[in-house]
Short mmCIF file of C-alpha atoms in Angstrom, two decimals:
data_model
loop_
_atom_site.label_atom_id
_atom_site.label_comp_id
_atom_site.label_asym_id
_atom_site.label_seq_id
_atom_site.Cartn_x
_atom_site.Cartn_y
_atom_site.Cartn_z
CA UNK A 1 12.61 -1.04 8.44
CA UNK A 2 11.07 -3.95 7.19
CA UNK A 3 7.18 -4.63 8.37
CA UNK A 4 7.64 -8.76 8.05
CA UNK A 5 10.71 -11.59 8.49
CA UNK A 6 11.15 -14.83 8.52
CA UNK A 7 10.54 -15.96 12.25
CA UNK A 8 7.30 -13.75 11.98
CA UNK A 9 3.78 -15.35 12.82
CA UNK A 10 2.44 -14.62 9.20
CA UNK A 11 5.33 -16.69 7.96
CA UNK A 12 4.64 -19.59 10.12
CA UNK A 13 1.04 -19.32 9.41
CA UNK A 14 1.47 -19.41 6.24
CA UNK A 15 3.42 -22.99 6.64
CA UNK A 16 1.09 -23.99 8.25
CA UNK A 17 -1.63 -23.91 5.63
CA UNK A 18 0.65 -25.19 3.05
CA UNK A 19 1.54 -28.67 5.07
CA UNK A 20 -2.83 -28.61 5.77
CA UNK A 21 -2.82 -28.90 1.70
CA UNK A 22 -4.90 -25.14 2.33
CA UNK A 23 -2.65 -23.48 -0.64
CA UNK A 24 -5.31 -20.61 -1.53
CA UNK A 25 -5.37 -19.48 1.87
CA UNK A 26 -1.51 -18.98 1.94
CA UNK A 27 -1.72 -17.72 -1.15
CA UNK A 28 -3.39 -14.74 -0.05
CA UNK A 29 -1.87 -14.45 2.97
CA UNK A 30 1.68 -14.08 1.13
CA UNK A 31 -0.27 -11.47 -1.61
CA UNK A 32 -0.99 -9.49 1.54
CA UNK A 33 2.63 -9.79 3.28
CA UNK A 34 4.27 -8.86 -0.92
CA UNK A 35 2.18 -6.11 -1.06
CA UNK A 36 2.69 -4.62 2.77
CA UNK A 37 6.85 -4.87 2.15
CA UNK A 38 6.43 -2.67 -0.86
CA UNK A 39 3.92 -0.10 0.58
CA UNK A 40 6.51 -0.04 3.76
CA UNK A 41 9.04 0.40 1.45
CA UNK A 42 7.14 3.49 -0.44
CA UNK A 43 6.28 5.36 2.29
CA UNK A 44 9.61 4.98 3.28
CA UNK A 45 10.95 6.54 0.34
CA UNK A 46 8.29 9.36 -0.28
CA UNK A 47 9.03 10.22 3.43
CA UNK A 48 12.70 11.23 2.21
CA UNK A 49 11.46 12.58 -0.83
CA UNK A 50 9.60 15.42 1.07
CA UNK A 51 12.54 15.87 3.27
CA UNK A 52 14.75 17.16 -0.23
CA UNK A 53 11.80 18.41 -0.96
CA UNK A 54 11.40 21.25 1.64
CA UNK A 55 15.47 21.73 1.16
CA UNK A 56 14.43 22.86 -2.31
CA UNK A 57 11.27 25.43 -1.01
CA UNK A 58 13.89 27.06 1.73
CA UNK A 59 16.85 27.10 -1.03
CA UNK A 60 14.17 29.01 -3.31
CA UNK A 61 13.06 31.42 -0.42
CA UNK A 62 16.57 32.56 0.42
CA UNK A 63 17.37 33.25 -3.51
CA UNK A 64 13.90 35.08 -3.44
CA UNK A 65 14.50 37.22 0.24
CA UNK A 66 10.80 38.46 1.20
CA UNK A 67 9.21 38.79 -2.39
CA UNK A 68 6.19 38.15 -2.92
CA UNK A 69 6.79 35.14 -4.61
CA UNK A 70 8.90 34.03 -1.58
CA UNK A 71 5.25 34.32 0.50
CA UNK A 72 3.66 31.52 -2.02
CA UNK A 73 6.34 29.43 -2.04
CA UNK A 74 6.48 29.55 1.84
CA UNK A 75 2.77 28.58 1.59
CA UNK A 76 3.53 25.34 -0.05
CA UNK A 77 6.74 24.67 2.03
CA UNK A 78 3.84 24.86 4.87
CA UNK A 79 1.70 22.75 3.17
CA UNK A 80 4.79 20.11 2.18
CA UNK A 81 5.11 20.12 6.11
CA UNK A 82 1.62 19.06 6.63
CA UNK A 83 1.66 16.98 4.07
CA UNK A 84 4.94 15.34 5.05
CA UNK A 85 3.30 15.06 8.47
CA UNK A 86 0.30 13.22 7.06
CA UNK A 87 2.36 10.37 5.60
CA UNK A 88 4.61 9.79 8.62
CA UNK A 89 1.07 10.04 10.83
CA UNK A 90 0.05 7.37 8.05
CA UNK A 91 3.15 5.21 7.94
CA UNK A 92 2.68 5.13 11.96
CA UNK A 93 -0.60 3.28 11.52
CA UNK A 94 0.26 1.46 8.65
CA UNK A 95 2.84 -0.06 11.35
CA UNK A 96 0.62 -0.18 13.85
CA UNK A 97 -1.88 -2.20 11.15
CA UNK A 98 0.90 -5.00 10.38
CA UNK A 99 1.82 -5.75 13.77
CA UNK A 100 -2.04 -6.44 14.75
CA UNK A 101 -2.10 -8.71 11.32
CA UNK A 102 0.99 -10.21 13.04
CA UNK A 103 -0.44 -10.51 16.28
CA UNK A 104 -3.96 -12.26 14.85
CA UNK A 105 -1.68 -14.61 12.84
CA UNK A 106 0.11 -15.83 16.06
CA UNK A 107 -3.67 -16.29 17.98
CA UNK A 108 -4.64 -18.90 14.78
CA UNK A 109 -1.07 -20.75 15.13
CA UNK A 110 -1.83 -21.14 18.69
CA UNK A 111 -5.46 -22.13 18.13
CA UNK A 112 -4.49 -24.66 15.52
CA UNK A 113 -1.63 -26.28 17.98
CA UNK A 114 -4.93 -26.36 20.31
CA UNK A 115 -8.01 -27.55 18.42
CA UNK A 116 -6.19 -28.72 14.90
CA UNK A 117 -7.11 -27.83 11.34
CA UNK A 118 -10.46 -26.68 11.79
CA UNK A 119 -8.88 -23.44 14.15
CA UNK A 120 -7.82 -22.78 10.61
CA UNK A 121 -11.32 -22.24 8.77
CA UNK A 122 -11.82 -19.02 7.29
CA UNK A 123 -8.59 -17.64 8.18
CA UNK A 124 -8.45 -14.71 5.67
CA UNK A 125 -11.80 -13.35 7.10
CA UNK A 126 -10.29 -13.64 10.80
CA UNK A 127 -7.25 -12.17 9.06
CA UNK A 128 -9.18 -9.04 6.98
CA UNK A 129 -6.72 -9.78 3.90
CA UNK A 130 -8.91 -8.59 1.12
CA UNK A 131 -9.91 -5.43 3.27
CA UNK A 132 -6.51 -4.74 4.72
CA UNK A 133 -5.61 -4.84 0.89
CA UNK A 134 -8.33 -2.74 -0.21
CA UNK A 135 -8.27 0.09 2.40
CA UNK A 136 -3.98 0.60 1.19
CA UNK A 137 -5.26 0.66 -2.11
CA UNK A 138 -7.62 3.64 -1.43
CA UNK A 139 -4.97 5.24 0.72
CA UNK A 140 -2.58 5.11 -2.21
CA UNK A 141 -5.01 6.63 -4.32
CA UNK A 142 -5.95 9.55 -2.15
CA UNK A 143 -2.32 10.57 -1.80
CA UNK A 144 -1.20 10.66 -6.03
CA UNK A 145 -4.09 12.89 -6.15
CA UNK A 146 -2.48 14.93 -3.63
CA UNK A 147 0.64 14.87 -5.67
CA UNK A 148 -1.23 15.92 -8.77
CA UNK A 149 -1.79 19.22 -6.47
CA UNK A 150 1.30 19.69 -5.30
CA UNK A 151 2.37 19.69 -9.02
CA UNK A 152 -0.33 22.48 -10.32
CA UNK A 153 0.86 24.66 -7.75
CA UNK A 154 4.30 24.09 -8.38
CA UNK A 155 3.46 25.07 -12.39
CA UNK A 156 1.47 27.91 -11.22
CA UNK A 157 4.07 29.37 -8.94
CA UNK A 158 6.57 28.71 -11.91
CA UNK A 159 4.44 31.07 -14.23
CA UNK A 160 4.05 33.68 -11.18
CA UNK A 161 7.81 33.72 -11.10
CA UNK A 162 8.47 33.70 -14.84
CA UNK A 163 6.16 36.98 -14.70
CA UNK A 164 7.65 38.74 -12.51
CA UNK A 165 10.98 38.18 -13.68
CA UNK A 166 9.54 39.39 -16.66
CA UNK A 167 8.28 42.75 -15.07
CA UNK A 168 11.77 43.29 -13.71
CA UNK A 169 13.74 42.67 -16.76
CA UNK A 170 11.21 45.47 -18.29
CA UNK A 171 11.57 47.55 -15.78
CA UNK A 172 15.68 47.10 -16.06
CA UNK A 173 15.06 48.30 -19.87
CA UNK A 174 13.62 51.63 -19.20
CA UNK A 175 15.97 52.52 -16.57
CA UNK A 176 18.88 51.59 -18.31
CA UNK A 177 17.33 53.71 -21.49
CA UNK A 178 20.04 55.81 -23.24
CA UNK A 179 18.31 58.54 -21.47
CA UNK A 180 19.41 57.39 -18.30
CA UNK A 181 23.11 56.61 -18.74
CA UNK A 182 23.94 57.04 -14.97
CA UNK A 183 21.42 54.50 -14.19
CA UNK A 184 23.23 51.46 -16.19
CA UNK A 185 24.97 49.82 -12.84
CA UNK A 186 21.87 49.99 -10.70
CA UNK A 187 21.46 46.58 -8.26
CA UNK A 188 18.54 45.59 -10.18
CA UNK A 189 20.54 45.38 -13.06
CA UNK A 190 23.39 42.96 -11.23
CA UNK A 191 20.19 40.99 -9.74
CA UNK A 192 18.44 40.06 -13.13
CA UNK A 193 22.48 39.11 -14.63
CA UNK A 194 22.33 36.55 -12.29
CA UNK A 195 18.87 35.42 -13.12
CA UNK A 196 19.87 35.47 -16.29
CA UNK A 197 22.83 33.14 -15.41
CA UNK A 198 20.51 30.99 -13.40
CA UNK A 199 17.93 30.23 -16.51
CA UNK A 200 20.73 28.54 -17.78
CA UNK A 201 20.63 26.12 -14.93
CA UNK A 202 17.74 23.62 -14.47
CA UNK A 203 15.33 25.39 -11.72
CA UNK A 204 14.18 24.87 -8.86
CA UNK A 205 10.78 24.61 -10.11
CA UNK A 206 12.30 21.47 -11.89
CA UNK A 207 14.03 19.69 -9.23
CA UNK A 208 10.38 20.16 -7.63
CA UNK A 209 8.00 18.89 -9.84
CA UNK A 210 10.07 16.02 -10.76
CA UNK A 211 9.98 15.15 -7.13
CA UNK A 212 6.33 15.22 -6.91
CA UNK A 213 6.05 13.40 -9.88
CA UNK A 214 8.26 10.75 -8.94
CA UNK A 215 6.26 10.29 -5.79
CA UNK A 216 3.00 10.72 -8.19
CA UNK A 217 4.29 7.69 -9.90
CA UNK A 218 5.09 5.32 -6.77
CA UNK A 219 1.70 5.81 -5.89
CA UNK A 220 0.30 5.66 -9.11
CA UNK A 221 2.24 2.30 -9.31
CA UNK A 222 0.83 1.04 -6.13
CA UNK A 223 -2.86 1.79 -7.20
CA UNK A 224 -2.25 -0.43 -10.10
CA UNK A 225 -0.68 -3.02 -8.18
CA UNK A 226 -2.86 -2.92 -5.51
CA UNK A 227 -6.00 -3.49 -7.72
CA UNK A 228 -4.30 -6.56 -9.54
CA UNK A 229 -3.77 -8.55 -6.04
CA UNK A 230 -7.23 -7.64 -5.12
CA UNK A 231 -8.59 -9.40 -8.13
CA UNK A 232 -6.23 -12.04 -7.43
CA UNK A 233 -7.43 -12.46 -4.26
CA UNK A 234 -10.99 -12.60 -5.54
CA UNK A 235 -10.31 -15.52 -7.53
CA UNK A 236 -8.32 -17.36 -4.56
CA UNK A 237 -11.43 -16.98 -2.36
CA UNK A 238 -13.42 -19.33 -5.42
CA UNK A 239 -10.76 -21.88 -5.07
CA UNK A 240 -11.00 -21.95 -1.29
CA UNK A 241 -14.19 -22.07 -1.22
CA UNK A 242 -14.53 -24.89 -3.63
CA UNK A 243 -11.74 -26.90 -1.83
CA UNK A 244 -13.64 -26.65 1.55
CA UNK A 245 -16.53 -27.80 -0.17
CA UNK A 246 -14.63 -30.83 -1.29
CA UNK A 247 -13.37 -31.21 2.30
CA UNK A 248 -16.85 -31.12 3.59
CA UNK A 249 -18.10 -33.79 0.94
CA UNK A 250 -15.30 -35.89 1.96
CA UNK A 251 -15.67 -35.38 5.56
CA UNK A 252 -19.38 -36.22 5.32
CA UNK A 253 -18.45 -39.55 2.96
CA UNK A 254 -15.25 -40.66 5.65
CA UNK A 255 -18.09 -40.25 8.50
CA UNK A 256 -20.91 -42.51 6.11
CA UNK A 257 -17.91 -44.96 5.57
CA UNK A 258 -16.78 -45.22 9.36
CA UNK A 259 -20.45 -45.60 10.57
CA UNK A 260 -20.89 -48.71 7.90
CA UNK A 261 -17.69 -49.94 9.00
CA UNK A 262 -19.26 -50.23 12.51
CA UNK A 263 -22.06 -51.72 11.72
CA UNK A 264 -20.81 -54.58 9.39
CA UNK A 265 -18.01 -55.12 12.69
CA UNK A 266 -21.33 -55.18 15.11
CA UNK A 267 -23.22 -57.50 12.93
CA UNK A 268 -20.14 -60.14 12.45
CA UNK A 269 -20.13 -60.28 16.46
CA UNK A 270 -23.29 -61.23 17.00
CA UNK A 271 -24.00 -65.04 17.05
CA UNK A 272 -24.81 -66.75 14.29
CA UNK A 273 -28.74 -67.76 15.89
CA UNK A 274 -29.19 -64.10 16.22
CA UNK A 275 -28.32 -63.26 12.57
CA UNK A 276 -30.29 -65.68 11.42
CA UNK A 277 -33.50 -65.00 13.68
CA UNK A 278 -33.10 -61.00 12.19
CA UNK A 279 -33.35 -62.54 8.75
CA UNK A 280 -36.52 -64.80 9.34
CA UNK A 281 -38.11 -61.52 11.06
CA UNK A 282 -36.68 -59.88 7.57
CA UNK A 283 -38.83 -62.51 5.30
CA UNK A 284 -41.55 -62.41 7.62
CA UNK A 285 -41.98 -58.87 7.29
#
């Protein structure tokens, strides 16, 4: 679902600015709308990543029956699940955040339709661009540092497993000792063939962690890109502010020129007597 179209306000809005000759301020506007569409689109994705993701944990409990190893991985299928709820929980309010960015846009187009350009003066600010962007980039960064965690466990259950396995396949050697001929076609035996057979295979542990770290790296990603419109924006908000200052100088000289206009027009009406009775007064004085 995409957060932004077309016929949206921030769209218009940012027309707007452009035909006002107010190019910084669109400029940031459309960082800000780039920047949304690709977090919408990551949470999007990471939300179906977790979805395989807990396929994976239940696969690997019912290969591992009520083990003890089964327990731990049930532990992080739980926390997956809270997890998983997190980032719908935050995907919900990152909607929630774009259609109130949508909704202020629409309150300036309607001002500016009212009062003209100057509804349009410090539209970012009214807008919270640069904190909007900031407060995603922060978000982004809390959650690859949750997917760093994810990860560790996911190693450290891997070497719990692998030691275990280990046990058993020891434990398989003694009781199939020479000694113990009637014990060669125990279950344990027929259990640790097919882990054998499975080792072969890339594990579960694998299709994890590279699930985790492909989610690691769309954060990741959106940390770095995150940071490079904020310091993009910071230089926009210079050229703003030097344009309006070149607005206001220009403003201030239209207003000199207009009010020197008037008087020259007010000073041709009068009679010529009158003119020339201010300028004796003049030499007088």
């Amino acid at each position: 679902m995409e957060v932004f179209n077309a016929e949206d306000n921030l769209n218009q809005l940012m027309q707007i600015l452009q035909g006002q000759n107010r190019g910084a301020e669109s400029l940031m506007i459309m960082l800000l709308v780039s920047q949304m569409r690709e977090m919408n689109a990551n949470y999007m994705a990471v939300i179906q990543e977790l979805q395989e993701i807990k396929g994976q944990l239940n696969k690997l409990n019912n290969q591992q029956g009520t083990s003890h190893v089964s327990g731990d991985s049930n532990l992080i299928v739980d926390q997956v699940e809270v997890f998983e709820g997190d980032i719908q929980n935050q995907y919900n309010q990152f909607q929630g955040m774009a259609q109130k960015l949508n909704d202020k846009a629409g309150i300036l187009i309607q001002k500016f339709k009212d009062a003209g350009i100057k509804a349009l003066n410090n539209v970012c600010e009214f807008l919270d661009v640069k904190d909007t962007l900031v407060k995603m980039r922060d978000k982004a960064q809390s959650n690859a540092v949750k997917m760093e965690g994810y990860i560790e466990k996911i190693d450290a259950l891997e070497k719990e497993t692998g030691e275990i396995a280990s046990h058993l396949k020891n434990i398989r050697d003694v009781v199939t000792d020479k000694s113990f001929p009637e014990q060669e076609s125990i279950p344990l035996d027929k259990a640790l063939q097919e882990h054998d057979k499975s080792e072969k295979r890339p594990s579960i542990f694998e299709k994890l962690r590279k699930h985790f770290q492909r989610n690691l790296k769309k954060f990741s990603d959106r940390v770095d890109k995150l940071d490079k419109a904020i310091e993009k924006i910071n230089k926009l908000e210079h050229e703003a502010d030097r344009a309006s200052i070149r607005t206001d100088k220009a403003s201030i000289k239209e207003k000199l020129e207009n009010n020197r206009a008037l008087i020259e027009a007010k000073e041709s009406s009068e009679p010529k007597q009158i003119r020339e009775n201010h300028k004796e007064e003049l030499m007088v004085l």
